[in-house]
Amino acid sequence: MLVLGIETSCDETGVALYDSERGLLAHALFSQIDMHADYGGVVPELASRDHVRKLLPLCDEVLAEAGCSRQDLDAVAYTAGPGLIGALMVGGSVAHALALALDIPVLGVHHMEGHLLAPMLEDQPPAFPFVALLVSGGHTQLVRVDGIGQYALLGESVDDAAGEAFDKTAKMLGLDYPGGPRVAKLAEQGREGCYTFPRPMTDRPGLDFSFSGLKTYTLNTINDAKAAGALDDQVRADIALAFETAVVETLTIKCRRALEASGCKRLVVAGGVSANKRLRHGLETMVKRLRAEVFYARPEFCTDNGAMIAYAGCQRLMAGQRDGDRIIAVPRWPMDTLPPLEAQCVDGLKL
């Protein structure tokens, strides 16, 4: 089955072509970072308009790279949520229009399921079951995965996601958007031990996260340094390192608990924050001690992309799942409500 995947959940336009027998044939991504950087964050209306401009040219680019035409497509998959409603509607509208014109099936895919399954695109994908850490600007979740559509939520952030905390800390430190990579870069210049930040919710049982208190602690530290006239470039780097270390150790502690509680020996880490080098080092050290394994998507598939949507959509389309006539756009969508792979569904509902 040859599936065109479309990702437009936020500020990146992603398109990919996935074949169930030959694998990933082509993919392309256009990032809106430069446009949104002027505003210090994503402006939803501007994001939607740019998706309109870029989506069809990217579809044509991917098809040309793979040596295919629209008539070769067997199905179309698109991100149906969660995400920005206007951006989701652009992708859903184009996907449904293409499917209607070509008389082929179309299916809305859960954005976080796409991230969760992105490591399956690698040459040595993880086997089920595994524990997944989904960590991005909008989500921080631990999920036990027994198969596609077989998800049990183990824990999640009760307030800010880890990626959101990175972005807000970047603003506090006077760094440009996107904040996460810039905080990590600044932290490389930091000195170990100058500051020690709290590891939130690690002093109690459970697998939930909370990063709002850590964000406040960071702000207070910055303000104290300003008041003392000591907030120079080195101190900013020290604070960035202390913040990043606290986030990484918190995520690592919770992942260890999840592996031990579930009995799984495989950890999958997905989402934009999974590209963080300090996080990867911490997790790899942890799983070695547990004699477990950790899996990631390749760097270009850690952030939003069309390949993960094409892959996830292909698995469900081959199982007979598909949209009806209406476009699906769901800004908030709990992943544990998804049907299992073998269920015959229309619009996410079991038949």
XYZ file of C-alpha atoms in Angstrom:
351
model
C 0.000 0.000 0.000
C 1.393 3.399 -1.041
C 0.366 6.103 1.468
C 0.880 9.854 1.334
C 1.319 11.272 4.853
C 0.530 14.900 5.726
C 1.538 16.624 8.980
C 0.235 20.129 9.792
C -0.443 20.065 13.523
C 1.534 23.186 14.407
C 4.281 25.172 12.685
C 5.908 22.597 10.409
C 4.527 21.338 7.116
C 5.568 17.718 6.611
C 4.827 15.349 3.732
C 6.085 11.809 3.144
C 5.457 8.789 0.959
C 5.488 5.373 2.645
C 5.108 2.008 0.946
C 4.099 -1.004 3.024
C 6.588 -3.219 1.132
C 9.436 -0.830 0.266
C 9.361 1.419 3.312
C 9.862 5.174 3.308
C 10.317 6.401 -0.256
C 10.590 10.180 0.205
C 9.866 12.935 2.702
C 10.044 16.728 2.875
C 9.594 19.298 5.616
C 9.136 23.046 5.673
C 9.673 24.743 9.025
C 8.063 28.068 9.909
C 10.589 28.823 12.665
C 11.985 31.948 11.009
C 8.509 33.447 10.595
C 7.384 32.773 14.176
C 10.729 33.795 15.709
C 9.767 37.444 15.199
C 6.842 36.896 17.602
C 8.647 34.745 20.155
C 6.336 31.767 19.548
C 3.830 30.218 17.154
C 1.052 32.486 15.855
C -1.788 30.062 14.946
C -3.327 32.122 12.131
C 0.036 32.645 10.434
C 0.811 28.934 10.789
C -2.443 27.961 9.065
C -1.887 30.343 6.173
C 1.635 29.114 5.587
C 0.436 25.490 5.525
C -1.975 26.513 2.750
C 0.921 27.952 0.735
C 3.392 25.134 1.252
C 1.397 21.895 1.429
C 0.577 21.114 -2.217
C 4.052 22.073 -3.505
C 5.566 19.742 -0.891
C 3.212 16.933 -1.972
C 4.376 17.362 -5.563
C 8.020 17.482 -4.447
C 7.757 14.213 -2.511
C 5.941 12.409 -5.337
C 8.543 13.589 -7.850
C 11.418 12.482 -5.618
C 9.900 9.003 -5.349
C 9.178 8.853 -9.092
C 5.451 8.523 -8.451
C 2.306 10.351 -9.496
C -0.874 11.090 -7.557
C -2.573 8.282 -9.468
C -0.129 5.796 -7.894
C -1.398 6.550 -4.389
C -3.464 3.935 -2.587
C -4.439 6.124 0.385
C -3.817 9.416 2.194
C -3.127 9.874 5.917
C -3.107 13.205 7.754
C -2.708 14.499 11.286
C -6.181 14.857 12.807
C -5.008 15.986 16.240
C -4.038 17.036 18.746
C -2.815 20.405 17.510
C -3.867 23.878 16.381
C -7.372 23.630 14.952
C -6.724 25.858 11.935
C -3.514 24.054 11.039
C -5.211 20.667 11.418
C -8.051 21.766 9.134
C -5.612 22.694 6.362
C -4.037 19.240 6.338
C -7.371 17.476 6.681
C -8.941 19.489 3.863
C -6.107 18.763 1.441
C -6.054 15.072 2.397
C -9.796 14.648 1.928
C -9.759 16.578 -1.347
C -6.981 14.391 -2.753
C -8.690 11.203 -1.599
C -12.026 12.277 -3.081
C -10.452 13.224 -6.413
C -8.486 9.950 -6.599
C -11.279 7.775 -5.131
C -8.989 6.313 -2.462
C -9.315 5.938 1.340
C -8.261 8.693 3.733
C -7.544 8.485 7.455
C -6.899 10.997 10.237
C -3.961 9.955 12.441
C -3.217 10.813 16.063
C -0.174 13.098 16.153
C 1.352 11.501 19.263
C 0.805 7.991 17.919
C 2.860 9.133 14.953
C 5.671 10.228 17.270
C 5.405 7.006 19.267
C 5.761 4.870 16.126
C 8.489 6.974 14.464
C 11.269 4.616 15.702
C 9.552 1.858 13.680
C 10.984 3.540 10.575
C 14.498 2.502 11.615
C 16.333 -0.610 10.428
C 16.144 -2.155 13.921
C 12.772 -1.103 15.355
C 11.717 -1.954 18.919
C 9.526 -4.983 19.514
C 6.318 -4.828 21.541
C 5.756 -4.420 24.439
C 7.681 -1.321 25.473
C 7.395 1.818 27.578
C 7.289 5.059 25.603
C 8.307 8.501 26.821
C 6.560 11.078 24.642
C 8.240 14.384 25.358
C 7.653 17.527 23.324
C 6.501 21.134 23.560
C 2.912 20.055 24.100
C 3.166 16.667 25.806
C 5.098 14.786 28.456
C 3.678 11.285 28.871
C 4.732 7.775 29.834
C 2.777 5.082 28.005
C 2.915 1.291 28.087
C 2.601 0.043 24.507
C 1.531 -3.563 23.872
C 0.771 -3.008 20.179
C -0.527 -0.357 17.816
C -3.638 1.061 19.457
C -2.946 -0.832 22.692
C -1.882 1.990 24.982
C -2.046 2.392 28.742
C -1.238 5.845 30.118
C 1.182 5.474 33.033
C 1.816 9.129 33.798
C 1.734 12.613 32.320
C 2.477 16.227 33.162
C -0.138 17.823 35.390
C 0.823 21.289 34.077
C 3.573 22.364 31.651
C 5.136 19.897 29.245
C 8.927 19.572 29.375
C 9.360 21.220 25.990
C 7.133 24.109 27.011
C 9.240 24.602 30.140
C 12.363 24.727 27.956
C 10.794 27.370 25.711
C 9.665 29.527 28.637
C 13.043 29.245 30.331
C 14.654 30.393 27.080
C 12.520 33.555 27.172
C 13.541 34.196 30.770
C 17.190 33.934 29.730
C 16.687 36.251 26.757
C 17.096 33.521 24.137
C 15.302 33.435 20.804
C 12.594 31.015 19.642
C 12.700 27.998 19.451
C 13.937 27.884 23.009
C 14.728 24.229 23.686
C 17.795 23.844 21.446
C 19.064 27.281 22.507
C 18.865 26.447 26.220
C 20.728 23.186 25.544
C 23.394 25.058 23.565
C 23.838 27.653 26.315
C 24.000 24.895 28.961
C 27.130 23.520 27.269
C 28.972 26.584 28.626
C 27.611 26.126 32.158
C 29.603 25.078 35.209
C 28.536 21.984 37.112
C 27.357 22.511 40.673
C 26.926 26.281 40.619
C 23.164 25.860 41.043
C 21.049 22.910 42.115
C 17.428 22.990 40.978
C 14.635 20.735 42.349
C 13.612 17.488 40.625
C 9.818 17.930 40.787
C 7.585 15.070 41.952
C 10.482 12.607 42.283
C 10.200 12.548 46.087
C 6.842 10.802 45.947
C 5.533 7.642 44.254
C 3.870 7.762 40.864
C 4.754 8.562 37.286
C 3.202 11.999 36.763
C 5.301 15.064 35.969
C 5.146 18.737 36.905
C 7.398 21.421 35.438
C 5.610 24.676 36.370
C 7.295 24.811 39.788
C 10.708 24.256 38.205
C 9.969 27.088 35.793
C 9.111 29.376 38.723
C 12.278 28.326 40.569
C 14.284 29.223 37.461
C 12.616 32.630 37.208
C 13.335 33.366 40.887
C 16.971 32.362 40.420
C 17.302 34.676 37.418
C 15.659 37.551 39.302
C 17.936 37.035 42.319
C 20.999 37.157 40.071
C 19.697 40.335 38.410
C 19.066 41.971 41.761
C 22.624 41.171 42.831
C 23.992 42.546 39.556
C 25.472 39.135 38.778
C 23.494 37.996 35.723
C 26.319 37.887 33.189
C 26.725 35.427 30.317
C 28.433 32.836 32.507
C 25.697 32.904 35.152
C 23.039 32.585 32.456
C 24.862 29.488 31.175
C 25.096 28.092 34.737
C 21.340 28.560 35.194
C 20.623 26.935 31.821
C 22.720 23.920 32.812
C 21.015 23.602 36.202
C 17.589 23.788 34.574
C 18.404 21.265 31.836
C 19.973 18.861 34.331
C 16.882 19.015 36.545
C 14.557 18.234 33.630
C 16.756 15.409 32.358
C 17.139 13.769 35.764
C 13.406 14.062 36.437
C 12.556 12.383 33.126
C 15.196 9.695 33.702
C 13.958 8.864 37.208
C 10.367 8.520 35.996
C 11.419 6.355 33.027
C 13.334 4.037 35.360
C 10.291 3.711 37.596
C 8.063 2.980 34.602
C 10.367 0.240 33.311
C 10.646 -1.362 36.729
C 6.886 -1.196 37.388
C 5.910 -2.553 33.972
C 8.584 -5.223 33.696
C 9.423 -4.011 30.179
C 13.013 -4.078 28.966
C 12.553 -1.630 26.112
C 12.147 2.148 26.295
C 11.104 4.245 23.291
C 11.706 8.002 23.455
C 9.921 10.226 20.939
C 9.014 13.863 20.418
C 11.094 16.995 19.909
C 12.817 16.913 23.316
C 14.081 13.383 22.561
C 16.802 15.016 20.437
C 18.354 16.549 23.581
C 21.880 15.119 23.962
C 21.972 15.303 27.754
C 18.649 13.457 27.967
C 19.889 10.727 25.657
C 23.057 10.272 27.677
C 21.105 10.063 30.931
C 18.624 7.536 29.578
C 21.305 5.371 27.986
C 23.215 5.241 31.278
C 20.023 4.323 33.122
C 18.933 1.503 30.795
C 22.401 -0.083 30.919
C 22.046 -0.411 34.672
C 18.652 -2.071 34.180
C 19.966 -4.257 31.330
C 17.319 -2.739 29.123
C 17.357 -1.015 25.712
C 16.407 2.469 24.540
C 15.206 3.376 21.048
C 14.841 6.734 19.296
C 13.706 8.009 15.954
C 16.444 9.417 13.739
C 17.089 13.131 14.425
C 14.987 14.475 11.525
C 12.010 12.440 12.754
C 12.191 13.567 16.407
C 10.344 16.780 15.574
C 7.060 16.919 13.631
C 7.285 15.239 10.227
C 5.190 13.566 7.548
C 7.018 10.221 7.674
C 5.614 9.268 11.071
C 2.089 10.090 9.896
C 2.512 8.109 6.680
C 3.778 5.083 8.625
C 1.133 5.170 11.374
C -1.594 5.810 8.816
C -0.418 2.928 6.623
C -0.670 0.434 9.505
C -4.234 1.442 10.305
C -5.338 1.762 6.673
C -4.116 -1.773 5.959
C -6.297 -2.902 8.876
C -9.321 -1.367 7.136
C -9.632 1.801 9.208
C -10.608 4.971 7.346
C -12.421 8.290 7.612
C -15.990 8.784 6.513
C -16.974 11.881 4.558
C -16.131 14.441 7.233
C -12.733 15.917 8.025
C -11.489 15.017 11.506
C -9.775 17.816 13.457
C -9.423 17.289 17.217
C -7.357 19.889 19.148
C -7.347 17.665 22.273
C -7.376 13.896 21.881
C -6.322 11.393 24.586
C -4.227 8.711 22.921
C -5.571 5.911 25.104
C -8.989 6.358 23.420
C -7.607 5.101 20.093
C -8.985 1.793 18.820
C -6.669 -1.221 18.534
C -5.178 -1.936 15.138
C -7.472 -4.828 14.307
C -10.710 -2.873 14.917
C -12.678 -1.889 11.809
C -13.325 1.834 12.205
C -14.742 4.877 10.480
C -13.972 8.317 11.966
C -12.241 6.633 14.920
C -15.387 4.697 15.912
C -15.601 0.913 15.984
C -17.993 -0.590 13.480
